[in-house]
PDB file of C-alpha atoms and ligand atoms in Angstrom:
ATOM      1  CA  MET A   1      69.206 117.840  73.744  1.00  0.00           C
ATOM      2  CA  ALA A   2      71.919 115.376  72.638  1.00  0.00           C
ATOM      3  CA  THR A   3      75.089 116.877  71.139  1.00  0.00           C
ATOM      4  CA  PHE A   4      74.435 115.501  67.655  1.00  0.00           C
ATOM      5  CA  ASP A   5      70.799 116.690  67.477  1.00  0.00           C
ATOM      6  CA  ARG A   6      72.018 120.096  66.335  1.00  0.00           C
ATOM      7  CA  VAL A   7      73.999 118.686  63.392  1.00  0.00           C
ATOM      8  CA  ALA A   8      71.799 115.715  62.440  1.00  0.00           C
ATOM      9  CA  ALA A   9      70.125 117.326  59.418  1.00  0.00           C
ATOM     10  CA  ASP A  10      73.502 118.141  57.790  1.00  0.00           C
ATOM     11  CA  PHE A  11      75.448 115.040  58.813  1.00  0.00           C
ATOM     12  CA  ASP A  12      74.912 112.986  55.661  1.00  0.00           C
ATOM     13  CA  ARG A  13      75.289 115.876  53.240  1.00  0.00           C
ATOM     14  CA  PHE A  14      78.955 116.303  54.197  1.00  0.00           C
ATOM     15  CA  ARG A  15      79.883 112.757  55.228  1.00  0.00           C
ATOM     16  CA  SER A  16      78.330 110.515  52.623  1.00  0.00           C
ATOM     17  CA  LEU A  17      80.213 107.378  51.648  1.00  0.00           C
ATOM     18  CA  PRO A  18      80.323 105.897  48.122  1.00  0.00           C
ATOM     19  CA  GLU A  19      77.243 103.751  47.524  1.00  0.00           C
ATOM     20  CA  LEU A  20      78.995 100.370  47.671  1.00  0.00           C
ATOM     21  CA  VAL A  21      80.848 101.022  50.948  1.00  0.00           C
ATOM     22  CA  PRO A  22      78.135 100.177  53.548  1.00  0.00           C
ATOM     23  CA  ALA A  23      77.433  96.751  51.959  1.00  0.00           C
ATOM     24  CA  ALA A  24      81.191  96.104  51.749  1.00  0.00           C
ATOM     25  CA  VAL A  25      81.518  96.953  55.451  1.00  0.00           C
ATOM     26  CA  ARG A  26      78.679  94.550  56.328  1.00  0.00           C
ATOM     27  CA  ALA A  27      80.303  91.786  54.233  1.00  0.00           C
ATOM     28  CA  ALA A  28      83.667  92.367  55.925  1.00  0.00           C
ATOM     29  CA  VAL A  29      82.093  92.274  59.413  1.00  0.00           C
ATOM     30  CA  LEU A  30      80.384  88.935  58.658  1.00  0.00           C
ATOM     31  CA  GLU A  31      83.574  87.538  57.147  1.00  0.00           C
ATOM     32  CA  SER A  32      85.605  88.587  60.194  1.00  0.00           C
ATOM     33  CA  LEU A  33      83.048  86.857  62.429  1.00  0.00           C
ATOM     34  CA  GLY A  34      83.119  83.755  60.212  1.00  0.00           C
ATOM     35  CA  MET A  35      79.327  84.041  59.723  1.00  0.00           C
ATOM     36  CA  THR A  36      77.332  84.057  56.486  1.00  0.00           C
ATOM     37  CA  GLY A  37      74.074  85.503  57.805  1.00  0.00           C
ATOM     38  CA  ALA A  38      71.673  85.670  60.763  1.00  0.00           C
ATOM     39  CA  VAL A  39      74.143  87.878  62.580  1.00  0.00           C
ATOM     40  CA  ARG A  40      72.968  89.733  65.695  1.00  0.00           C
ATOM     41  CA  VAL A  41      74.545  93.180  65.539  1.00  0.00           C
ATOM     42  CA  LEU A  42      74.386  96.059  67.983  1.00  0.00           C
ATOM     43  CA  ASP A  43      75.495  99.356  66.408  1.00  0.00           C
ATOM     44  CA  ILE A  44      76.469 101.799  69.173  1.00  0.00           C
ATOM     45  CA  GLY A  45      76.235 105.399  67.956  1.00  0.00           C
ATOM     46  CA  ALA A  46      74.287 104.251  64.886  1.00  0.00           C
ATOM     47  CA  GLY A  47      73.659 107.861  63.887  1.00  0.00           C
ATOM     48  CA  THR A  48      71.901 108.395  60.577  1.00  0.00           C
ATOM     49  CA  GLY A  49      72.446 104.765  59.534  1.00  0.00           C
ATOM     50  CA  ARG A  50      75.240 105.451  57.055  1.00  0.00           C
ATOM     51  CA  ILE A  51      76.542 101.934  57.768  1.00  0.00           C
ATOM     52  CA  GLY A  52      73.679 100.407  59.772  1.00  0.00           C
ATOM     53  CA  ALA A  53      71.157 100.638  56.931  1.00  0.00           C
ATOM     54  CA  ALA A  54      73.128  97.980  55.019  1.00  0.00           C
ATOM     55  CA  PHE A  55      72.530  95.484  57.856  1.00  0.00           C
ATOM     56  CA  VAL A  56      68.842  96.407  58.052  1.00  0.00           C
ATOM     57  CA  THR A  57      68.173  96.042  54.327  1.00  0.00           C
ATOM     58  CA  ALA A  58      70.075  92.716  54.276  1.00  0.00           C
ATOM     59  CA  GLY A  59      67.616  91.411  56.904  1.00  0.00           C
ATOM     60  CA  ASP A  60      70.118  90.970  59.749  1.00  0.00           C
ATOM     61  CA  SER A  61      69.053  91.022  63.360  1.00  0.00           C
ATOM     62  CA  TYR A  62      70.270  94.599  63.776  1.00  0.00           C
ATOM     63  CA  VAL A  63      69.752  96.991  66.690  1.00  0.00           C
ATOM     64  CA  GLY A  64      70.986 100.587  66.437  1.00  0.00           C
ATOM     65  CA  ILE A  65      71.281 102.771  69.512  1.00  0.00           C
ATOM     66  CA  ASP A  66      72.075 106.454  69.770  1.00  0.00           C
ATOM     67  CA  PRO A  67      71.340 109.165  72.361  1.00  0.00           C
ATOM     68  CA  SER A  68      70.457 111.604  69.563  1.00  0.00           C
ATOM     69  CA  GLY A  69      66.823 111.455  68.511  1.00  0.00           C
ATOM     70  CA  GLY A  70      67.729 113.771  65.626  1.00  0.00           C
ATOM     71  CA  MET A  71      70.301 111.322  64.233  1.00  0.00           C
ATOM     72  CA  LEU A  72      67.897 108.367  64.631  1.00  0.00           C
ATOM     73  CA  GLY A  73      65.194 110.414  62.886  1.00  0.00           C
ATOM     74  CA  GLN A  74      67.538 110.744  59.883  1.00  0.00           C
ATOM     75  CA  PHE A  75      68.155 106.975  60.043  1.00  0.00           C
ATOM     76  CA  LEU A  76      64.385 106.332  59.808  1.00  0.00           C
ATOM     77  CA  LYS A  77      64.143 108.760  56.906  1.00  0.00           C
ATOM     78  CA  ARG A  78      66.946 106.880  55.114  1.00  0.00           C
ATOM     79  CA  LEU A  79      65.105 103.569  55.605  1.00  0.00           C
ATOM     80  CA  THR A  80      61.905 105.097  54.208  1.00  0.00           C
ATOM     81  CA  ASP A  81      63.860 106.307  51.153  1.00  0.00           C
ATOM     82  CA  LEU A  82      65.274 102.777  50.761  1.00  0.00           C
ATOM     83  CA  GLY A  83      61.827 101.190  50.639  1.00  0.00           C
ATOM     84  CA  GLY A  84      60.688 101.210  54.242  1.00  0.00           C
ATOM     85  CA  ALA A  85      62.562  98.284  55.866  1.00  0.00           C
ATOM     86  CA  ALA A  86      61.856  98.203  59.628  1.00  0.00           C
ATOM     87  CA  ALA A  87      64.700  98.479  62.112  1.00  0.00           C
ATOM     88  CA  GLU A  88      65.045  98.320  65.867  1.00  0.00           C
ATOM     89  CA  LEU A  89      66.382 101.781  66.720  1.00  0.00           C
ATOM     90  CA  VAL A  90      66.647 102.698  70.384  1.00  0.00           C
ATOM     91  CA  LYS A  91      67.385 106.105  71.874  1.00  0.00           C
ATOM     92  CA  ALA A  92      69.948 105.173  74.502  1.00  0.00           C
ATOM     93  CA  ASP A  93      73.423 105.932  75.815  1.00  0.00           C
ATOM     94  CA  GLY A  94      76.124 103.394  74.962  1.00  0.00           C
ATOM     95  CA  ARG A  95      77.454 103.708  78.500  1.00  0.00           C
ATOM     96  CA  ARG A  96      74.161 102.306  79.900  1.00  0.00           C
ATOM     97  CA  LEU A  97      72.841  99.788  77.411  1.00  0.00           C
ATOM     98  CA  PRO A  98      69.249  98.643  77.948  1.00  0.00           C
ATOM     99  CA  PHE A  99      70.064  95.013  77.014  1.00  0.00           C
ATOM    100  CA  SER A 100      70.899  91.886  78.976  1.00  0.00           C
ATOM    101  CA  ALA A 101      74.308  90.243  78.798  1.00  0.00           C
ATOM    102  CA  GLY A 102      75.500  88.042  75.939  1.00  0.00           C
ATOM    103  CA  LEU A 103      72.856  89.033  73.339  1.00  0.00           C
ATOM    104  CA  PHE A 104      74.962  90.021  70.327  1.00  0.00           C
ATOM    105  CA  ASP A 105      77.480  88.415  67.953  1.00  0.00           C
ATOM    106  CA  ALA A 106      79.035  91.787  67.181  1.00  0.00           C
ATOM    107  CA  VAL A 107      79.034  95.259  68.682  1.00  0.00           C
ATOM    108  CA  LEU A 108      79.876  97.833  66.047  1.00  0.00           C
ATOM    109  CA  MET A 109      81.208 101.327  66.721  1.00  0.00           C
ATOM    110  CA  VAL A 110      81.864 103.476  63.664  1.00  0.00           C
ATOM    111  CA  GLN A 111      83.444 106.852  64.312  1.00  0.00           C
ATOM    112  CA  VAL A 112      81.955 107.003  67.770  1.00  0.00           C
ATOM    113  CA  LEU A 113      84.843 106.835  70.213  1.00  0.00           C
ATOM    114  CA  SER A 114      86.106 110.381  69.812  1.00  0.00           C
ATOM    115  CA  ASN A 115      82.599 111.683  70.570  1.00  0.00           C
ATOM    116  CA  VAL A 116      82.016 109.913  73.897  1.00  0.00           C
ATOM    117  CA  ALA A 117      83.396 110.776  77.317  1.00  0.00           C
ATOM    118  CA  GLY A 118      83.667 107.736  79.594  1.00  0.00           C
ATOM    119  CA  ARG A 119      85.450 105.318  77.284  1.00  0.00           C
ATOM    120  CA  GLU A 120      85.870 102.600  79.923  1.00  0.00           C
ATOM    121  CA  ARG A 121      82.152 102.443  80.620  1.00  0.00           C
ATOM    122  CA  LEU A 122      81.320 102.361  76.931  1.00  0.00           C
ATOM    123  CA  LEU A 123      83.767  99.527  76.228  1.00  0.00           C
ATOM    124  CA  GLY A 124      82.647  97.676  79.381  1.00  0.00           C
ATOM    125  CA  GLU A 125      79.024  97.825  78.221  1.00  0.00           C
ATOM    126  CA  ALA A 126      79.976  96.722  74.704  1.00  0.00           C
ATOM    127  CA  ARG A 127      81.702  93.649  76.114  1.00  0.00           C
ATOM    128  CA  ARG A 128      78.878  92.857  78.552  1.00  0.00           C
ATOM    129  CA  VAL A 129      76.271  92.503  75.794  1.00  0.00           C
ATOM    130  CA  LEU A 130      78.540  90.361  73.560  1.00  0.00           C
ATOM    131  CA  ARG A 131      78.107  86.588  73.473  1.00  0.00           C
ATOM    132  CA  PRO A 132      81.223  84.550  74.300  1.00  0.00           C
ATOM    133  CA  GLY A 133      83.338  84.469  71.131  1.00  0.00           C
ATOM    134  CA  GLY A 134      81.701  87.643  69.800  1.00  0.00           C
ATOM    135  CA  ALA A 135      83.566  90.729  68.623  1.00  0.00           C
ATOM    136  CA  VAL A 136      83.708  94.450  69.264  1.00  0.00           C
ATOM    137  CA  VAL A 137      84.252  95.964  65.810  1.00  0.00           C
ATOM    138  CA  LEU A 138      85.678  99.472  65.397  1.00  0.00           C
ATOM    139  CA  GLY A 139      85.247 101.130  62.026  1.00  0.00           C
ATOM    140  CA  GLN A 140      86.419 104.342  60.426  1.00  0.00           C
ATOM    141  CA  SER A 141      87.041 105.855  57.036  1.00  0.00           C
ATOM    142  CA  VAL A 142      90.605 107.058  56.630  1.00  0.00           C
ATOM    143  CA  GLY A 143      92.509 109.154  54.132  1.00  0.00           C
ATOM    144  CA  PRO A 144      96.266 109.262  53.480  1.00  0.00           C
ATOM    145  CA  PRO A 145      98.375 110.485  56.445  1.00  0.00           C
ATOM    146  CA  GLN A 146      99.666 113.403  54.337  1.00  0.00           C
ATOM    147  CA  GLY A 147      96.294 114.025  52.647  1.00  0.00           C
ATOM    148  CA  VAL A 148      94.365 117.295  52.766  1.00  0.00           C
ATOM    149  CA  ASP A 149      92.019 116.243  55.573  1.00  0.00           C
ATOM    150  CA  ALA A 150      94.802 114.879  57.794  1.00  0.00           C
ATOM    151  CA  ARG A 151      96.918 118.027  57.416  1.00  0.00           C
ATOM    152  CA  MET A 152      93.952 120.329  57.959  1.00  0.00           C
ATOM    153  CA  ARG A 153      92.883 118.333  61.056  1.00  0.00           C
ATOM    154  CA  GLU A 154      96.377 118.568  62.507  1.00  0.00           C
ATOM    155  CA  LYS A 155      96.552 122.319  61.831  1.00  0.00           C
ATOM    156  CA  LEU A 156      93.162 122.821  63.449  1.00  0.00           C
ATOM    157  CA  ALA A 157      94.310 120.931  66.550  1.00  0.00           C
ATOM    158  CA  GLU A 158      97.393 123.191  66.674  1.00  0.00           C
ATOM    159  CA  ALA A 159      95.203 126.297  66.305  1.00  0.00           C
ATOM    160  CA  MET A 160      93.001 125.053  69.158  1.00  0.00           C
ATOM    161  CA  ASP A 161      96.096 124.624  71.319  1.00  0.00           C
ATOM    162  CA  GLN A 162      97.151 128.149  70.369  1.00  0.00           C
ATOM    163  CA  LEU A 163      93.801 129.506  71.584  1.00  0.00           C
ATOM    164  CA  GLY A 164      94.092 127.526  74.798  1.00  0.00           C
ATOM    165  CA  LEU A 165      91.302 125.113  73.855  1.00  0.00           C
ATOM    166  CA  TYR A 166      93.070 122.032  75.057  1.00  0.00           C
ATOM    167  CA  GLY A 167      91.365 119.052  73.538  1.00  0.00           C
ATOM    168  CA  ASN A 168      92.599 115.626  72.649  1.00  0.00           C
ATOM    169  CA  ARG A 169      94.621 115.351  69.460  1.00  0.00           C
ATOM    170  CA  PRO A 170      92.669 113.770  66.591  1.00  0.00           C
ATOM    171  CA  GLY A 171      92.540 109.989  67.023  1.00  0.00           C
ATOM    172  CA  THR A 172      93.637 109.909  70.678  1.00  0.00           C
ATOM    173  CA  ALA A 173      90.383 108.453  72.052  1.00  0.00           C
ATOM    174  CA  ARG A 174      90.327 105.766  69.413  1.00  0.00           C
ATOM    175  CA  SER A 175      93.981 104.821  69.988  1.00  0.00           C
ATOM    176  CA  GLN A 176      93.352 104.500  73.713  1.00  0.00           C
ATOM    177  CA  ALA A 177      90.279 102.342  73.101  1.00  0.00           C
ATOM    178  CA  ARG A 178      92.297 100.082  70.791  1.00  0.00           C
ATOM    179  CA  ILE A 179      94.943  99.631  73.481  1.00  0.00           C
ATOM    180  CA  ASP A 180      92.265  98.817  76.092  1.00  0.00           C
ATOM    181  CA  LEU A 181      90.496  96.319  73.826  1.00  0.00           C
ATOM    182  CA  ALA A 182      93.712  94.657  72.643  1.00  0.00           C
ATOM    183  CA  ALA A 183      94.824  94.156  76.253  1.00  0.00           C
ATOM    184  CA  SER A 184      91.852  91.900  77.023  1.00  0.00           C
ATOM    185  CA  ALA A 185      90.859  90.424  73.651  1.00  0.00           C
ATOM    186  CA  VAL A 186      91.746  86.847  72.779  1.00  0.00           C
ATOM    187  CA  ARG A 187      92.183  87.680  69.096  1.00  0.00           C
ATOM    188  CA  ARG A 188      92.232  90.732  66.822  1.00  0.00           C
ATOM    189  CA  ILE A 189      91.631  91.080  63.065  1.00  0.00           C
ATOM    190  CA  GLU A 190      92.208  94.171  60.926  1.00  0.00           C
ATOM    191  CA  VAL A 191      90.694  94.461  57.457  1.00  0.00           C
ATOM    192  CA  VAL A 192      90.170  97.108  54.808  1.00  0.00           C
ATOM    193  CA  ALA A 193      86.527  96.743  53.790  1.00  0.00           C
ATOM    194  CA  ALA A 194      86.632  99.192  50.855  1.00  0.00           C
ATOM    195  CA  ARG A 195      88.869 101.651  49.009  1.00  0.00           C
ATOM    196  CA  TRP A 196      87.787 104.511  46.772  1.00  0.00           C
ATOM    197  CA  GLU A 197      89.103 107.546  44.965  1.00  0.00           C
ATOM    198  CA  THR A 198      87.927 110.943  46.126  1.00  0.00           C
ATOM    199  CA  VAL A 199      88.728 114.611  45.521  1.00  0.00           C
ATOM    200  CA  ARG A 200      89.508 116.761  48.563  1.00  0.00           C
ATOM    201  CA  THR A 201      89.971 120.515  48.965  1.00  0.00           C
ATOM    202  CA  PRO A 202      90.794 122.598  52.065  1.00  0.00           C
ATOM    203  CA  ARG A 203      87.495 124.463  51.592  1.00  0.00           C
ATOM    204  CA  ASP A 204      85.473 121.221  51.694  1.00  0.00           C
ATOM    205  CA  PHE A 205      87.257 120.280  54.921  1.00  0.00           C
ATOM    206  CA  LEU A 206      86.407 123.650  56.514  1.00  0.00           C
ATOM    207  CA  THR A 207      82.774 123.550  55.355  1.00  0.00           C
ATOM    208  CA  ARG A 208      82.352 120.013  56.675  1.00  0.00           C
ATOM    209  CA  HIS A 209      84.106 120.795  59.920  1.00  0.00           C
ATOM    210  CA  GLN A 210      81.734 123.654  60.647  1.00  0.00           C
ATOM    211  CA  THR A 211      78.893 121.123  60.705  1.00  0.00           C
ATOM    212  CA  GLY A 212      80.746 118.900  63.219  1.00  0.00           C
ATOM    213  CA  ALA A 213      79.120 118.397  66.622  1.00  0.00           C
ATOM    214  CA  ARG A 214      82.082 119.601  68.688  1.00  0.00           C
ATOM    215  CA  PHE A 215      83.174 122.490  66.495  1.00  0.00           C
ATOM    216  CA  SER A 216      79.664 123.909  66.174  1.00  0.00           C
ATOM    217  CA  SER A 217      79.258 123.885  69.957  1.00  0.00           C
ATOM    218  CA  LEU A 218      82.156 126.387  70.353  1.00  0.00           C
ATOM    219  CA  PRO A 219      81.296 130.099  70.738  1.00  0.00           C
ATOM    220  CA  SER A 220      80.938 131.650  67.271  1.00  0.00           C
ATOM    221  CA  ALA A 221      83.804 134.130  67.886  1.00  0.00           C
ATOM    222  CA  THR A 222      86.104 131.188  68.644  1.00  0.00           C
ATOM    223  CA  GLN A 223      84.903 129.302  65.571  1.00  0.00           C
ATOM    224  CA  ASN A 224      85.670 132.355  63.415  1.00  0.00           C
ATOM    225  CA  GLN A 225      89.127 132.776  64.911  1.00  0.00           C
ATOM    226  CA  LEU A 226      89.949 129.125  64.281  1.00  0.00           C
ATOM    227  CA  LEU A 227      88.627 129.247  60.722  1.00  0.00           C
ATOM    228  CA  LEU A 228      90.712 132.334  59.992  1.00  0.00           C
ATOM    229  CA  LEU A 229      93.911 130.806  61.382  1.00  0.00           C
ATOM    230  CA  VAL A 230      93.464 127.562  59.483  1.00  0.00           C
ATOM    231  CA  SER A 231      92.293 129.235  56.245  1.00  0.00           C
ATOM    232  CA  ASP A 232      95.373 131.502  56.214  1.00  0.00           C
ATOM    233  CA  TRP A 233      97.611 128.497  56.721  1.00  0.00           C
ATOM    234  CA  ALA A 234      95.788 126.480  54.037  1.00  0.00           C
ATOM    235  CA  ASN A 235      95.991 129.316  51.499  1.00  0.00           C
ATOM    236  CA  ALA A 236      99.735 129.578  52.096  1.00  0.00           C
ATOM    237  CA  THR A 237     100.293 125.815  52.087  1.00  0.00           C
ATOM    238  CA  PHE A 238      98.033 124.598  49.263  1.00  0.00           C
ATOM    239  CA  GLY A 239      98.005 127.824  47.195  1.00  0.00           C
ATOM    240  CA  SER A 240      94.231 128.192  47.469  1.00  0.00           C
ATOM    241  CA  LEU A 241      91.323 126.864  49.539  1.00  0.00           C
ATOM    242  CA  ASP A 242      90.049 125.316  46.302  1.00  0.00           C
ATOM    243  CA  ALA A 243      93.252 123.455  45.389  1.00  0.00           C
ATOM    244  CA  SER A 244      92.044 119.919  44.794  1.00  0.00           C
ATOM    245  CA  SER A 245      93.858 116.660  45.453  1.00  0.00           C
ATOM    246  CA  VAL A 246      92.829 113.228  44.252  1.00  0.00           C
ATOM    247  CA  GLU A 247      93.249 110.774  47.107  1.00  0.00           C
ATOM    248  CA  ILE A 248      92.559 107.145  47.928  1.00  0.00           C
ATOM    249  CA  HIS A 249      90.429 106.726  51.049  1.00  0.00           C
ATOM    250  CA  ALA A 250      89.627 103.459  52.777  1.00  0.00           C
ATOM    251  CA  PHE A 251      87.176 102.050  55.285  1.00  0.00           C
ATOM    252  CA  GLU A 252      89.078 100.154  57.964  1.00  0.00           C
ATOM    253  CA  LEU A 253      87.647  97.659  60.446  1.00  0.00           C
ATOM    254  CA  GLU A 254      89.336  96.276  63.507  1.00  0.00           C
ATOM    255  CA  SER A 255      87.617  93.374  65.296  1.00  0.00           C
ATOM    256  CA  PHE A 256      88.474  92.348  68.876  1.00  0.00           C
ATOM    257  CA  PHE A 257      87.214  88.897  69.903  1.00  0.00           C
ATOM    258  CA  PHE A 258      86.299  88.040  73.502  1.00  0.00           C
TER     259      PHE A 258
HETATM  260  C1  LIG B   1      80.300 110.785  64.103  1.00  0.00           C
HETATM  261  S1  LIG B   1      78.736 110.103  64.470  1.00  0.00           S
HETATM  262  C2  LIG B   1      78.872 108.505  63.715  1.00  0.00           C
HETATM  263  C3  LIG B   1      77.537 107.891  63.381  1.00  0.00           C
HETATM  264  C4  LIG B   1      77.605 106.555  62.640  1.00  0.00           C
HETATM  265  N1  LIG B   1      78.254 105.538  63.419  1.00  0.00           N
HETATM  266  C5  LIG B   1      78.304 106.753  61.313  1.00  0.00           C
HETATM  267  O1  LIG B   1      79.480 106.375  61.176  1.00  0.00           O
HETATM  268  O2  LIG B   1      77.682 107.306  60.418  1.00  0.00           O
HETATM  269  C6  LIG B   1      78.868 109.724  66.211  1.00  0.00           C
HETATM  270  C7  LIG B   1      77.569 109.215  66.804  1.00  0.00           C
HETATM  271  O3  LIG B   1      77.832 108.788  68.152  1.00  0.00           O
HETATM  272  C8  LIG B   1      76.712 109.131  68.936  1.00  0.00           C
HETATM  273  N2  LIG B   1      77.055 109.173  70.370  1.00  0.00           N
HETATM  274  C9  LIG B   1      77.552 110.200  71.080  1.00  0.00           C
HETATM  275  N3  LIG B   1      77.635 109.866  72.393  1.00  0.00           N
HETATM  276  C10 LIG B   1      77.183 108.587  72.492  1.00  0.00           C
HETATM  277  C11 LIG B   1      77.004 107.701  73.580  1.00  0.00           C
HETATM  278  N4  LIG B   1      77.297 108.048  74.834  1.00  0.00           N
HETATM  279  N5  LIG B   1      76.495 106.471  73.313  1.00  0.00           N
HETATM  280  C12 LIG B   1      76.189 106.107  72.048  1.00  0.00           C
HETATM  281  N6  LIG B   1      76.337 106.906  70.974  1.00  0.00           N
HETATM  282  C13 LIG B   1      76.822 108.137  71.193  1.00  0.00           C
HETATM  283  C14 LIG B   1      76.293 110.479  68.381  1.00  0.00           C
HETATM  284  O4  LIG B   1      74.973 110.854  68.750  1.00  0.00           O
HETATM  285  C15 LIG B   1      76.462 110.267  66.889  1.00  0.00           C
HETATM  286  O5  LIG B   1      75.298 109.808  66.265  1.00  0.00           O
END
């Protein structure tokens, strides 16, 4: 069973993006590549197709891969709901891609790097299947550095340290991947594909986090301890778990050309 199989059914419920964001991400990827259409995209860690579906419905030559059959099942369901467009979805590990070299204009990875051990192999495979002049594109949605999610994430990392669960700090894997890619890329472009207003509360963060692949794989006693520590802190810091903040979030893309 792949790690994300367990959380596939709930993934979209807690991590949906505003309706216009996926198409804006596709447009920004094409613009970064200097292409207007007929783009050959490989989406590593395609998941439920939150972003990938926009490429499929636009008729691009899109291939999505993911080791989680559960996540790909949700992707197919999304496509059915959108009218039944066909997509090439392959159950595979990004560290061993079943494709020959030089096939794709762009290799997309959206919120994948922190979930994969073996970063070098993943990035090596991404580069192998790119055509010369193609780009590895990293994407993520981000909130303000002092926003509710960022502060809750940091507190949770601290609580994990306190319990001796030494994991990487949030964002470490992605930062390391960016350094690796930048060291060998010939060119790099950063763009904000979309911005939107959203309302965040500490309770929403905790509810969402409990459906995360890594958190939900911890023993339930540990999960409860962490939730208690962070809830106490959030109550003291924000006044209530339901204190709401209006924030601007953005979808950022960083393209590395090879
Ligand atoms: C947080 S989800 C992001 C899904 C999608 N990119 C999105 O933004 O909606 C991370 C995805 O990476 C996938 N993943 C984990 N390990 C992987 C690997 N070794 N190769 C490719 N994908 C992997 C997971 O199964 C999961 O679907």
